[in-house]
Structure formats: structure tokens, C-alpha cells
XYZ file of N, CA, C and O in Angstrom:
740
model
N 75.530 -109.096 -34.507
C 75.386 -110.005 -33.380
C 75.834 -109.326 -32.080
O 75.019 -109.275 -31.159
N 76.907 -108.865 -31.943
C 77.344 -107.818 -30.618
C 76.254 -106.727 -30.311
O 75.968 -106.466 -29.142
N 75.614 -106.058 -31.427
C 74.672 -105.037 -31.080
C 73.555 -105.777 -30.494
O 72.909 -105.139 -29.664
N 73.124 -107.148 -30.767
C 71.570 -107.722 -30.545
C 72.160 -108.141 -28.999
O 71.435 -107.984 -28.017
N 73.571 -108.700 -28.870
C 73.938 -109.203 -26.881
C 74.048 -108.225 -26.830
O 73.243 -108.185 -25.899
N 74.423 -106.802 -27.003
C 74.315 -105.583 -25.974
C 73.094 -105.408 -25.634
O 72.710 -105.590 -24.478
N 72.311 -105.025 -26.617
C 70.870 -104.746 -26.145
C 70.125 -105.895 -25.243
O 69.659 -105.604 -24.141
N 70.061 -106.951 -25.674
C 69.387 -108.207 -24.954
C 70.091 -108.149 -23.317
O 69.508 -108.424 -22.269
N 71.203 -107.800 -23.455
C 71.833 -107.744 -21.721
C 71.487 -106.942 -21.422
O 71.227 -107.079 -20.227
N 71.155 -105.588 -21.892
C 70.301 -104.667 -21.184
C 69.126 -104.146 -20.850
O 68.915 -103.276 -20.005
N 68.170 -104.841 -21.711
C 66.832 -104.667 -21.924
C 66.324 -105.298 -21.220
O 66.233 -106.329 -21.886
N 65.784 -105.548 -20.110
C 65.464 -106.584 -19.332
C 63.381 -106.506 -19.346
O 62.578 -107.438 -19.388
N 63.197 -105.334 -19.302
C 61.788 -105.261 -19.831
C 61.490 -103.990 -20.989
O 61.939 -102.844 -20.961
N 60.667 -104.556 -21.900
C 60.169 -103.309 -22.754
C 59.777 -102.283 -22.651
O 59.771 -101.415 -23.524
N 59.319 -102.193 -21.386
C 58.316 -100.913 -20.347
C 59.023 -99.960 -20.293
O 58.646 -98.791 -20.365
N 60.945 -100.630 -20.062
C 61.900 -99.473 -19.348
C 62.466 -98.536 -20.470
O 63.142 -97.548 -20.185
N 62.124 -98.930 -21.911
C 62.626 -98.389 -22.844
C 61.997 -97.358 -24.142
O 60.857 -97.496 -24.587
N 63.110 -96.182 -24.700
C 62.369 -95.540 -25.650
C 63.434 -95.498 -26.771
O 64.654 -95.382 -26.654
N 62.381 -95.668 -28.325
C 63.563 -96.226 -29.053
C 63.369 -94.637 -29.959
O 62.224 -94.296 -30.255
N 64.356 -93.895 -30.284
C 64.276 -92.722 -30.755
C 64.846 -92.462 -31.975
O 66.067 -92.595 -31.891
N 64.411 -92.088 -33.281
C 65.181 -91.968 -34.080
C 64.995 -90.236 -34.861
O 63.899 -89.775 -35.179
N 66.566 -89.371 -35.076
C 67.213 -88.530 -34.932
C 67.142 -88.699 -36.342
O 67.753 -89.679 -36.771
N 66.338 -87.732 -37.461
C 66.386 -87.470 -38.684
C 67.003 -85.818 -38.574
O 66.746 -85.049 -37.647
N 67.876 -85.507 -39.769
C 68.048 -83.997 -40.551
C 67.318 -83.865 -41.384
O 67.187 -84.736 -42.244
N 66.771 -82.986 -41.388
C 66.126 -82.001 -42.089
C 66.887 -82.185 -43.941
O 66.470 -82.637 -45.008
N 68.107 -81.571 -43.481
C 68.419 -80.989 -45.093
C 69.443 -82.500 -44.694
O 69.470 -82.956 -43.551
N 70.434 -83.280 -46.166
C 71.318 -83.974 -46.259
C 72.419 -83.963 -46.067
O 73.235 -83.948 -46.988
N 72.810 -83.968 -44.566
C 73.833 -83.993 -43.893
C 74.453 -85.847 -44.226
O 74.021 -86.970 -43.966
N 75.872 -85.178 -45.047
C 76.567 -86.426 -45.173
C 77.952 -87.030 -44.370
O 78.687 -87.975 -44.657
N 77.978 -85.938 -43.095
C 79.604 -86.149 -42.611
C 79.344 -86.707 -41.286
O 78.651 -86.231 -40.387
N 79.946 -87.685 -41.311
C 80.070 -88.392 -39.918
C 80.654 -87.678 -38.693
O 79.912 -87.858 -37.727
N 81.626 -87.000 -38.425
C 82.318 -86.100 -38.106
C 80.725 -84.945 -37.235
O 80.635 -84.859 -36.010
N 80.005 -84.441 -37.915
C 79.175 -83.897 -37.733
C 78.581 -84.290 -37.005
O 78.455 -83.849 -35.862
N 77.879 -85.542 -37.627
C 77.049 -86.474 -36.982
C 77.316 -86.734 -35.567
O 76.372 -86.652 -34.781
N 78.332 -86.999 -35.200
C 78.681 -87.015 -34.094
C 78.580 -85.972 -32.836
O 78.120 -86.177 -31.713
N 79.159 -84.784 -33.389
C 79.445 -83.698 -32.545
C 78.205 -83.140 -32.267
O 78.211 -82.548 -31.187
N 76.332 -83.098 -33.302
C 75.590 -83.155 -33.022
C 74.933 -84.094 -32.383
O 74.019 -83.828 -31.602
N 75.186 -84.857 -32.550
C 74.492 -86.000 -31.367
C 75.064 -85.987 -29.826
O 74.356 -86.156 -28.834
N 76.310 -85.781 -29.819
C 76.871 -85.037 -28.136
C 76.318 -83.985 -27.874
O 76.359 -83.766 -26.663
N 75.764 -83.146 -28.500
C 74.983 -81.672 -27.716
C 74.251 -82.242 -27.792
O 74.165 -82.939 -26.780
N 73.256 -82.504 -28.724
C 71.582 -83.316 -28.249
C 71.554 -83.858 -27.317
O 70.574 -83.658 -26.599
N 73.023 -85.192 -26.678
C 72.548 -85.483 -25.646
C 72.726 -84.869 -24.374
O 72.022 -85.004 -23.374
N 74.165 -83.899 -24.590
C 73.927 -83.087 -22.820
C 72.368 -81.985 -23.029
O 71.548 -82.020 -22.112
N 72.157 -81.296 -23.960
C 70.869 -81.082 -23.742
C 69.383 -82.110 -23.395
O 68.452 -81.646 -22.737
N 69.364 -83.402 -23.901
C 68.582 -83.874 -23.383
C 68.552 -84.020 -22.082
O 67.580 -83.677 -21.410
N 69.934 -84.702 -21.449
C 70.649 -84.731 -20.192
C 69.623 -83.449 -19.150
O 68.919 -83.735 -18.182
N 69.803 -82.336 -19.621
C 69.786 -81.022 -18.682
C 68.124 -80.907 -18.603
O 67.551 -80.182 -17.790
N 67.215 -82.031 -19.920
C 66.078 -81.381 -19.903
C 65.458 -82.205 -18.962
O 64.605 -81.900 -18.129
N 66.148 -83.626 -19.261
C 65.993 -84.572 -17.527
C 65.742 -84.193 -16.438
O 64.683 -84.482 -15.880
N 66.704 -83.431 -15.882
C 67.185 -83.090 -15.111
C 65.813 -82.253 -14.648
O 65.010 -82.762 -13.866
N 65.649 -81.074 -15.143
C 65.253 -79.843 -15.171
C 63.498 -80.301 -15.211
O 62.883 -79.251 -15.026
N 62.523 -81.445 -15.380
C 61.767 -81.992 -15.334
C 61.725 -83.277 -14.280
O 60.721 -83.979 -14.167
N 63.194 -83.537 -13.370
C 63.403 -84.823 -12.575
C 62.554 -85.943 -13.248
O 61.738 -86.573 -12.575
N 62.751 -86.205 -14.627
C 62.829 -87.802 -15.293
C 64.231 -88.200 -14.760
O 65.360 -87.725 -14.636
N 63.450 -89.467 -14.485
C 64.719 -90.278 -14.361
C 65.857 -90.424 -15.127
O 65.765 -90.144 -16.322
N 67.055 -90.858 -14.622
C 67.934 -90.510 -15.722
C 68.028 -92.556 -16.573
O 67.470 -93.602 -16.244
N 68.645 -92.336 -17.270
C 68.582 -93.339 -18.308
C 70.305 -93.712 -19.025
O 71.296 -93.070 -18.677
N 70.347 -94.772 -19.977
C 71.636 -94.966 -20.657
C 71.119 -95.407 -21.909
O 69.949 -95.427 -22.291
N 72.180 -95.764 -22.502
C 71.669 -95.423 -24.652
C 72.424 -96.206 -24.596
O 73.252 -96.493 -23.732
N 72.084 -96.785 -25.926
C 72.722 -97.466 -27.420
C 72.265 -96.397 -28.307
O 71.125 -95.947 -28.422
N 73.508 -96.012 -29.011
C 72.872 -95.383 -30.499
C 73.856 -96.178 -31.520
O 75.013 -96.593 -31.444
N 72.752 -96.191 -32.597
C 73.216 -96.841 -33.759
C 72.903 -96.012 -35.138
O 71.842 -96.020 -35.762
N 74.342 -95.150 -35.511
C 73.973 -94.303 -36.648
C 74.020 -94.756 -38.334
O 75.005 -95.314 -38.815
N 72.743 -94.404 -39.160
C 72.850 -95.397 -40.330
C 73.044 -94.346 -41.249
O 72.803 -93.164 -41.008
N 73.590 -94.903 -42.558
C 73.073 -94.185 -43.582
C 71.815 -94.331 -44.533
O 71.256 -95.427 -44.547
N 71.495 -93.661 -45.055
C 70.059 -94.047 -46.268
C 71.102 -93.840 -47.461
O 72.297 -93.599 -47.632
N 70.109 -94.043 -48.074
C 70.474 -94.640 -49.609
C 70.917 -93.158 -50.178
O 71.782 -93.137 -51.054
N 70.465 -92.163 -49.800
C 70.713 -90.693 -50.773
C 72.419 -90.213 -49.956
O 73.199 -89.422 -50.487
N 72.651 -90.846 -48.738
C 73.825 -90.584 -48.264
C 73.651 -89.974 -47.153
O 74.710 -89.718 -46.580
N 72.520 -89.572 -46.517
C 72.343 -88.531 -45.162
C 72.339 -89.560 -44.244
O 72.053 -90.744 -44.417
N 72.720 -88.924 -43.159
C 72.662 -89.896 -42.108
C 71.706 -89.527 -40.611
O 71.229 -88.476 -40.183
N 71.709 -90.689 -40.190
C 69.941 -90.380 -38.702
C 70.600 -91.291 -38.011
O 71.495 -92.030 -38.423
N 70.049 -91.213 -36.736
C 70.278 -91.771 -35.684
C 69.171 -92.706 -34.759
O 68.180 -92.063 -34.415
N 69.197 -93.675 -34.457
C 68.670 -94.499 -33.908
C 69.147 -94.850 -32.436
O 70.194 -95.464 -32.233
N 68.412 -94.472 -31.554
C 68.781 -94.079 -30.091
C 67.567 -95.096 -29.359
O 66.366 -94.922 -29.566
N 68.222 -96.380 -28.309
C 67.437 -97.235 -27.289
C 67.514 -96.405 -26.301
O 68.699 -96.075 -26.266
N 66.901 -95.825 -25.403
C 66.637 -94.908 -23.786
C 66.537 -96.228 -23.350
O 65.806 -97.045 -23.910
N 67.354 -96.527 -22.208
C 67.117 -97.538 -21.117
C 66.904 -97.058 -19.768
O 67.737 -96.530 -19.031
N 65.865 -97.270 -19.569
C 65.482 -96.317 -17.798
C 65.590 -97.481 -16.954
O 65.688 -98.520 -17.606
N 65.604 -97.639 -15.565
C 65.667 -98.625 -14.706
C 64.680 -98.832 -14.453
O 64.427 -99.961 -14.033
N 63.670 -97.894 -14.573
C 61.741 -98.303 -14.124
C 61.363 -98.114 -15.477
O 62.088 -98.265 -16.461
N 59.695 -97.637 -15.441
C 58.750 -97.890 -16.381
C 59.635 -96.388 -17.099
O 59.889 -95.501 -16.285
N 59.955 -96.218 -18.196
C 60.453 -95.112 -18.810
C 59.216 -93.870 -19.383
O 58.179 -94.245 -19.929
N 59.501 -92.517 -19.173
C 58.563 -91.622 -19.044
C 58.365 -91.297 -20.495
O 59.105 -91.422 -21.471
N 57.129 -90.837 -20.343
C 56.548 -90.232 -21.598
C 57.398 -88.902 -21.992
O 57.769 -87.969 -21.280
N 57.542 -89.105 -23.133
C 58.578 -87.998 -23.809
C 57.961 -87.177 -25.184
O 58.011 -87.834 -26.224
N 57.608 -86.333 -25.241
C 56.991 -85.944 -26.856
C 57.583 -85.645 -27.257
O 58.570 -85.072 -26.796
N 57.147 -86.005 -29.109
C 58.245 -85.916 -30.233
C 58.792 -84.265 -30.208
O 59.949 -83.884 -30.381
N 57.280 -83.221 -29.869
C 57.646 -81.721 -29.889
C 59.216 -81.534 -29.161
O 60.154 -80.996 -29.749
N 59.271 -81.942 -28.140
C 59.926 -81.676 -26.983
C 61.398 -82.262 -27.491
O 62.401 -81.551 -27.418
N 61.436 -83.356 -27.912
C 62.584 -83.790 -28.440
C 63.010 -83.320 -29.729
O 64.208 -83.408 -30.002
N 62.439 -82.975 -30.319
C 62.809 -82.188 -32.075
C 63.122 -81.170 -31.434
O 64.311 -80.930 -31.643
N 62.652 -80.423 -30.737
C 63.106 -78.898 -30.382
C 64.804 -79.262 -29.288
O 65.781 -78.516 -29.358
N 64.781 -79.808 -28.899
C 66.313 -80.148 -28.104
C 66.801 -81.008 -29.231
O 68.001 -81.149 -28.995
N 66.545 -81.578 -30.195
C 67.169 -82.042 -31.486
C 68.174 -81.010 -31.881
O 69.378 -80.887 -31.654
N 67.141 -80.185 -32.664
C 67.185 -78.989 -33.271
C 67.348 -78.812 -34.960
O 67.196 -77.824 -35.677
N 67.729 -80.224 -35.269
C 68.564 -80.190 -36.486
C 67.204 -81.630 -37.633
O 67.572 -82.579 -38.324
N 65.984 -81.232 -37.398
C 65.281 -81.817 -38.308
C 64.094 -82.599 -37.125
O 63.654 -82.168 -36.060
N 63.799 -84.100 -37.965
C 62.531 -84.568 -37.662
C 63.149 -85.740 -36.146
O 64.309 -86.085 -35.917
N 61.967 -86.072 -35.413
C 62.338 -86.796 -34.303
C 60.714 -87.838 -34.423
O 59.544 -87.573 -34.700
N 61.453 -89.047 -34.051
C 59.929 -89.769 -33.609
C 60.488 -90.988 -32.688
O 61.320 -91.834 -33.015
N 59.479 -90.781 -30.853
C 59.868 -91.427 -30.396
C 58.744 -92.333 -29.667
O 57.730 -91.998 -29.055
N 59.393 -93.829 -30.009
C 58.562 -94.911 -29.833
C 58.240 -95.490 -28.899
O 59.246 -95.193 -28.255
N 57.487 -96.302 -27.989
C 57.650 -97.023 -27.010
C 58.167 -98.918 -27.443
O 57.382 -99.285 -28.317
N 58.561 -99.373 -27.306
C 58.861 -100.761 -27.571
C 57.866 -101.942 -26.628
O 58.157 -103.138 -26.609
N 57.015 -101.530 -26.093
C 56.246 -102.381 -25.168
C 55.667 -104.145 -25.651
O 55.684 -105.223 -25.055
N 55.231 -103.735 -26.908
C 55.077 -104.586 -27.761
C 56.045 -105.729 -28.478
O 55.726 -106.653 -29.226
N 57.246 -105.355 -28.014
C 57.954 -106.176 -28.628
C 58.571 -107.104 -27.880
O 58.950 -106.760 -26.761
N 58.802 -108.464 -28.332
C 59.317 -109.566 -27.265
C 60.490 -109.736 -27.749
O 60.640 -110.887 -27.338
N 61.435 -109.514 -28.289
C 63.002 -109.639 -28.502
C 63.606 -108.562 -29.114
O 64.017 -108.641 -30.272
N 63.690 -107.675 -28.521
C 64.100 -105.994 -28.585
C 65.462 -106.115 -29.773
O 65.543 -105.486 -30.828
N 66.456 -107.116 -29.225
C 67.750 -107.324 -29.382
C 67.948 -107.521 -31.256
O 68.519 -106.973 -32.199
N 66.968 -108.786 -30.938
C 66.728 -109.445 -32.609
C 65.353 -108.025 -33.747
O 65.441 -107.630 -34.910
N 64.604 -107.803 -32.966
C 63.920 -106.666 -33.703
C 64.668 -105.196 -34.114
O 64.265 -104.525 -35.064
N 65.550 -104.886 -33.460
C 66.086 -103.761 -33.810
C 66.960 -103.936 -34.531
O 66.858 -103.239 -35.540
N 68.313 -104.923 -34.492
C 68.829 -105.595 -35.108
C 68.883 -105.698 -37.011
O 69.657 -105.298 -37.881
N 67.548 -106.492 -36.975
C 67.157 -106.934 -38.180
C 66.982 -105.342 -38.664
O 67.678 -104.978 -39.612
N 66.112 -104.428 -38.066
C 65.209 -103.379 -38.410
C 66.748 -102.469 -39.137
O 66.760 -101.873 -40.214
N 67.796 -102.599 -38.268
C 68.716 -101.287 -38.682
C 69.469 -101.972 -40.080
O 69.463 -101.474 -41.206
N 70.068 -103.168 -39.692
C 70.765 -103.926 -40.704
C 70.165 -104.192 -42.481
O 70.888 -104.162 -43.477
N 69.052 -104.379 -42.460
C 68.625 -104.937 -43.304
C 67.884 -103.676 -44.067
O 67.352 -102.732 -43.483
N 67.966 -103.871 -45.581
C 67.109 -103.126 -46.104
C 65.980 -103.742 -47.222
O 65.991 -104.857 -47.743
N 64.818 -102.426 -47.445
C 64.023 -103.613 -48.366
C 64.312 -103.302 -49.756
O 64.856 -102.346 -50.307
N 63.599 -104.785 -50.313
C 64.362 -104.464 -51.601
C 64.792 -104.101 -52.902
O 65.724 -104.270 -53.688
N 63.075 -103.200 -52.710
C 62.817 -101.870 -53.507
C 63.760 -100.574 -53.236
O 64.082 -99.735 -54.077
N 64.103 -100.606 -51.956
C 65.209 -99.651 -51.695
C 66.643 -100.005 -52.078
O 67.321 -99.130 -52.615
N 67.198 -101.289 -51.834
C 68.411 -101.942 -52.348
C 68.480 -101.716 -53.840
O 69.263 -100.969 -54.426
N 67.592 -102.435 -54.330
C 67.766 -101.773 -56.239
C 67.476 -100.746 -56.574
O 67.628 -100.605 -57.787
N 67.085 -99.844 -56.039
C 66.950 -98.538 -56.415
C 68.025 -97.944 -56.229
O 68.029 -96.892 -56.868
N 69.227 -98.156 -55.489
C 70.742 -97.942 -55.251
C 71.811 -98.774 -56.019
O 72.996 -98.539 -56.253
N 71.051 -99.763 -56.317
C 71.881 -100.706 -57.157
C 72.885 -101.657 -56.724
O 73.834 -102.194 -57.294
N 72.389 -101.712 -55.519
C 72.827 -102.946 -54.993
C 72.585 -104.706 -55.701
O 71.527 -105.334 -55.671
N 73.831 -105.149 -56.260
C 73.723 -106.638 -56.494
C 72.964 -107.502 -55.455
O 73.570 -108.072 -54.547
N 71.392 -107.599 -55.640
C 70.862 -108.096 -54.525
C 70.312 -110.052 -54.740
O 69.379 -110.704 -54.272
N 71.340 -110.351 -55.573
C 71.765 -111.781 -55.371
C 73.082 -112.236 -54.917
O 73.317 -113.443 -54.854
N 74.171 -111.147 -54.519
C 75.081 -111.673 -53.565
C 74.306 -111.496 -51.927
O 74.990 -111.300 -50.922
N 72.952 -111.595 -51.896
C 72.239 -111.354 -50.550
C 71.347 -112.748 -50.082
O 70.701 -113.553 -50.753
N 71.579 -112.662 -48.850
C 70.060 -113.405 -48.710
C 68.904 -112.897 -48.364
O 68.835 -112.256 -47.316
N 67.823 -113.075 -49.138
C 65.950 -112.412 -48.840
C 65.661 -112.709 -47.968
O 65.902 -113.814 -47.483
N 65.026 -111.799 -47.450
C 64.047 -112.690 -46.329
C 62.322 -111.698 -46.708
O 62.294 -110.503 -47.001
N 61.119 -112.578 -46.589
C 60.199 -111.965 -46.803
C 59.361 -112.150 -45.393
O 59.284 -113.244 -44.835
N 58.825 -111.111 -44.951
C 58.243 -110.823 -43.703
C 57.283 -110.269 -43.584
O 57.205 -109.354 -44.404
N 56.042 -110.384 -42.636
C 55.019 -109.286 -42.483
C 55.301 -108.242 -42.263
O 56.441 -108.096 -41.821
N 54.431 -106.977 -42.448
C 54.680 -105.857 -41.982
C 53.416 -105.063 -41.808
O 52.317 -105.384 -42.259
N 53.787 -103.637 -40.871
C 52.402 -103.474 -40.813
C 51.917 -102.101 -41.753
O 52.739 -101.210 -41.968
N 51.051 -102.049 -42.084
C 51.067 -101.385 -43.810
C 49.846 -100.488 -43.493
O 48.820 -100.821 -44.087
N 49.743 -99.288 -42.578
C 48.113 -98.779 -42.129
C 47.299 -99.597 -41.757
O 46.303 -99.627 -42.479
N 47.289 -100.707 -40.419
C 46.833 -101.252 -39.840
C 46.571 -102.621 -40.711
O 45.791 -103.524 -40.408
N 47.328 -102.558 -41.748
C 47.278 -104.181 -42.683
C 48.723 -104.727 -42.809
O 49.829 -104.242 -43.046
N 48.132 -106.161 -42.499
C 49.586 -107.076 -42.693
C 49.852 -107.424 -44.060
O 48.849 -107.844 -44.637
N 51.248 -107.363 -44.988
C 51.409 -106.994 -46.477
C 52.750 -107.892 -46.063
O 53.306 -107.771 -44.971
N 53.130 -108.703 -46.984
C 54.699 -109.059 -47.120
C 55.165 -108.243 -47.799
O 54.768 -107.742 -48.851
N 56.607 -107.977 -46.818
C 57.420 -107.333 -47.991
C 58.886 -107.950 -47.960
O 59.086 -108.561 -46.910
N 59.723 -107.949 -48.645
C 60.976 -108.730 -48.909
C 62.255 -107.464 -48.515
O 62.307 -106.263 -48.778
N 63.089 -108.287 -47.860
C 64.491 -107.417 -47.128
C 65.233 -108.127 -47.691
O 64.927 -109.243 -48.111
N 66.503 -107.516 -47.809
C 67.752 -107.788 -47.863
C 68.547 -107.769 -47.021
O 69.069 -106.677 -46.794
N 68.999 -109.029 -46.160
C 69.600 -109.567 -45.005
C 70.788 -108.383 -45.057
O 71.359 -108.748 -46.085
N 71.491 -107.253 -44.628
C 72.924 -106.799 -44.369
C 72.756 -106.031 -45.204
O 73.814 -105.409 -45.299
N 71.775 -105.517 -46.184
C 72.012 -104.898 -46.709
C 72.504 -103.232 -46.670
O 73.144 -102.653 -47.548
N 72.196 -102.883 -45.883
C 72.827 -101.519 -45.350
C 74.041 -101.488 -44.852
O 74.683 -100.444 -44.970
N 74.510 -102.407 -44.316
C 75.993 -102.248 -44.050
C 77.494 -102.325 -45.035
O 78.629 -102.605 -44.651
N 77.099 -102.031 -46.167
C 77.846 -101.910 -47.476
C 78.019 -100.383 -47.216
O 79.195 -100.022 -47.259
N 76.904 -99.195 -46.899
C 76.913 -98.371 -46.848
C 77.682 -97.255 -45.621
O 77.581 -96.029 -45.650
N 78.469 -98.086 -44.557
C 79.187 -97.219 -44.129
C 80.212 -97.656 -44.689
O 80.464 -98.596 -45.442
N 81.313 -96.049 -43.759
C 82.595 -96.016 -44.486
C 83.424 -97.271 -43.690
O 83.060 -97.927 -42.714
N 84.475 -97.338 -44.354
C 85.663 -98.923 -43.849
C 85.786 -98.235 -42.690
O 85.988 -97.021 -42.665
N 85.636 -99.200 -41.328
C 86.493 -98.982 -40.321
C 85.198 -97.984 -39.087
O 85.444 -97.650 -37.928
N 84.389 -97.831 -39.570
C 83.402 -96.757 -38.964
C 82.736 -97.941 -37.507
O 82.554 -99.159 -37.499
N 82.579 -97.125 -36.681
C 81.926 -97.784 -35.496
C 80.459 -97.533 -35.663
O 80.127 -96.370 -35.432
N 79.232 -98.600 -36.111
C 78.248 -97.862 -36.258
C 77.103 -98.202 -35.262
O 75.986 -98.677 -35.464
N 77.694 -97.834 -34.197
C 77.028 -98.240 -32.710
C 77.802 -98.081 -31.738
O 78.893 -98.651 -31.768
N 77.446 -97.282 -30.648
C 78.222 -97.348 -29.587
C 77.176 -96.825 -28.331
O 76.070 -96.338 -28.565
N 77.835 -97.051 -26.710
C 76.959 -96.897 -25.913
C 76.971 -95.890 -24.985
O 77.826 -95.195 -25.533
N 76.640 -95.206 -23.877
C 77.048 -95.056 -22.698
C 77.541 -95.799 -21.663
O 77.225 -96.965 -21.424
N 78.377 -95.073 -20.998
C 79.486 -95.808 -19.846
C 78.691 -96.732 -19.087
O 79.245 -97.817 -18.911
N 77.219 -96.568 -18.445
C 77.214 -97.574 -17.418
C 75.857 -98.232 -18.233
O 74.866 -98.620 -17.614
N 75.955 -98.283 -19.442
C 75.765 -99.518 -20.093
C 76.523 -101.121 -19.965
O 77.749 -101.187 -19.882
N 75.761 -102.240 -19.961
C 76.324 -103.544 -18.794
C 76.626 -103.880 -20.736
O 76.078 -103.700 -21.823
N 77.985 -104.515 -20.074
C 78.299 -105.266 -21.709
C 78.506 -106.844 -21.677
O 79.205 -107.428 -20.849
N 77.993 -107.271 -22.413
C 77.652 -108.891 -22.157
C 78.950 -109.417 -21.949
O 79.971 -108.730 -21.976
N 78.899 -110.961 -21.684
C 80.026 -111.764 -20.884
C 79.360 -112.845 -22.229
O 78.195 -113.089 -22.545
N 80.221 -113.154 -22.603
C 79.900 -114.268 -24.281
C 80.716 -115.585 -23.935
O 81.924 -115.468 -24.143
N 80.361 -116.627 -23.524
C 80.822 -117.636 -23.557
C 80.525 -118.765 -24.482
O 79.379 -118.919 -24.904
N 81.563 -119.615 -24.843
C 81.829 -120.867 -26.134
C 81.652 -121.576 -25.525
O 82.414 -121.634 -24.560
N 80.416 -122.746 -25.637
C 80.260 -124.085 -24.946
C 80.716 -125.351 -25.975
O 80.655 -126.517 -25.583
């Protein structure tokens, strides 16, 4: 719920945003890592900004694990205007460390609640295949888009969040990211 009001307070149109997600190559399992590579990726992205005058931008990243234990990164670009075209080449190579694919969100009308669901939840061919007790869960079954066909497939509400370690922050932002004001009526 804090990750869907961060994003929703900042997302103000879909246009301004690129949603990026940061795969390894080989099975990198240390958080520790994870980290210290994702700070060079971003002062190098930073410099490639720069060095092309794109506008500059602010993040949410939200780092997950998969089921085999490696971990990727899931990165919102928030630009103040229409946000620039970026290729995956260009970003895997300032990656450096595996696969990159980056999206536009234009299409989507509740950024906050779509990404949300998308990081949290897993499906639930993937949940039992890990062996997750997937009746202490709640299902949810949803469209999806399957090579240009709509297919239900069934998630498991939270299910990924069993999978970090106790105590782990698995989201955090840049500084002049706006952080919501939450009021109890």
C-alpha cells in the first residue's frame, strides 16, 4: 500500500514515465550486491543523460526475488515532461550485468495499483512450483495478455513477499521523489 501512494503521488501522467526492469545474466543471490550494482548503473545512467541532454528524471526501484533465488530490479523513470525514448541496447550496455527491457506505461490508467499487484503477486504455477502453501493465500484470476490473446490466469495475492529476507527494504526512492501526506478520515 505505501509503494502504490508513492507512485500514485508521483505519477501524475503515464507519458512522463519508463518502467525498467534490471535482469542478471548468471544467479546473483546477494542483496548486498544488488545494491552496489544498481548505484553504478545509476550514476552511469545519470552521466549518459547528461551526455545526450535527456532530461533528467527520479525513480522508484523495487528489487524482487524469483523463485530460483536471483534477484532483478524493477525501476519507474519519472520525467517532468513526455519521457524520452530510451533503447533496451543502450540500457543493457550501461547495465552491464545481463538482460534489460524498457517499457512505456502510456496505456495504463492506475500505474500505482498495476505495478503494485504486478511486483507483489505471483502466479500460481510459479507459487507451487516453489511450494508455496497456496491456500494460506487469496487467488485472484485475471486477464492477461498471452501473444495478442486474452487467457485467464490465476495469482497469488502477496505471494512473493515470503521471499525476501526479514527486515529487507524492498523499495526505495530518490531524494526529490514527493512522498505522500496519508490522512484518517
Amino acid at each position: 500500500k505505501k509503494l502504490r501512494d508513492l507512485i500514485n503521488c508521483n505519477v501524475v501522467n503515464p507519458i512522463s514515465c519508463r518502467w525498467v526492469t534490471l535482469t542478471y545474466a548468471e544467479n546473483m543471490q546477494d542483496p548486498k550486491v544488488l545494491k552496489t550494482d544498481h548505484d553504478a548503473f545509476m550514476k552511469r545512467l545519470r552521466r549518459y543523460h547528461d551526455k545526450l541532454k535527456l532530461p533528467k528524471f527520479e525513480y522508484i526501484v523495487v528489487v524482487e526475488p524469483q523463485g530460483r533465488g536471483a534477484w532483478h530490479i524493477h525501476s519507474l523513470w519519472i520525467y517532468s515532461g513526455k519521457a524520452p525514448y530510451l533503447p533496451n541496447e543502450d540500457v543493457a550496455r550501461l547495465w552491464r550485468h545481463g538482460f534489460v527491457t524498457v517499457k512505456a506505461l502510456d496505456d495504463v490508467d492506475n500505474i500505482g495499483a498495476y505495478l503494485t499487484a504486478y511486483l507483489c503477486d505471483v502466479s500460481e504455477s510459479e507459487a507451487i512450483a516453489e511450494g508455496l502453501n497456496i491456500g494460506l493465500y487469496n487467488i485472484k484470476e485475471v486477464d492477461v495478455d498471452v501473444d495478442g490473446k486474452k487467457v485467464k490466469k490465476k495469482f497469488v495475492k502477496g505471494g512473493r513477499l515470503h521471499m525476501y529476507p526479514a527486515g529487507m527494504n524492498f523499495f526505495r526512492a530518490s531524494r526529490g521523489v514527493k512522498r505522500p501526506s496519508v490522512e484518517w478520515l
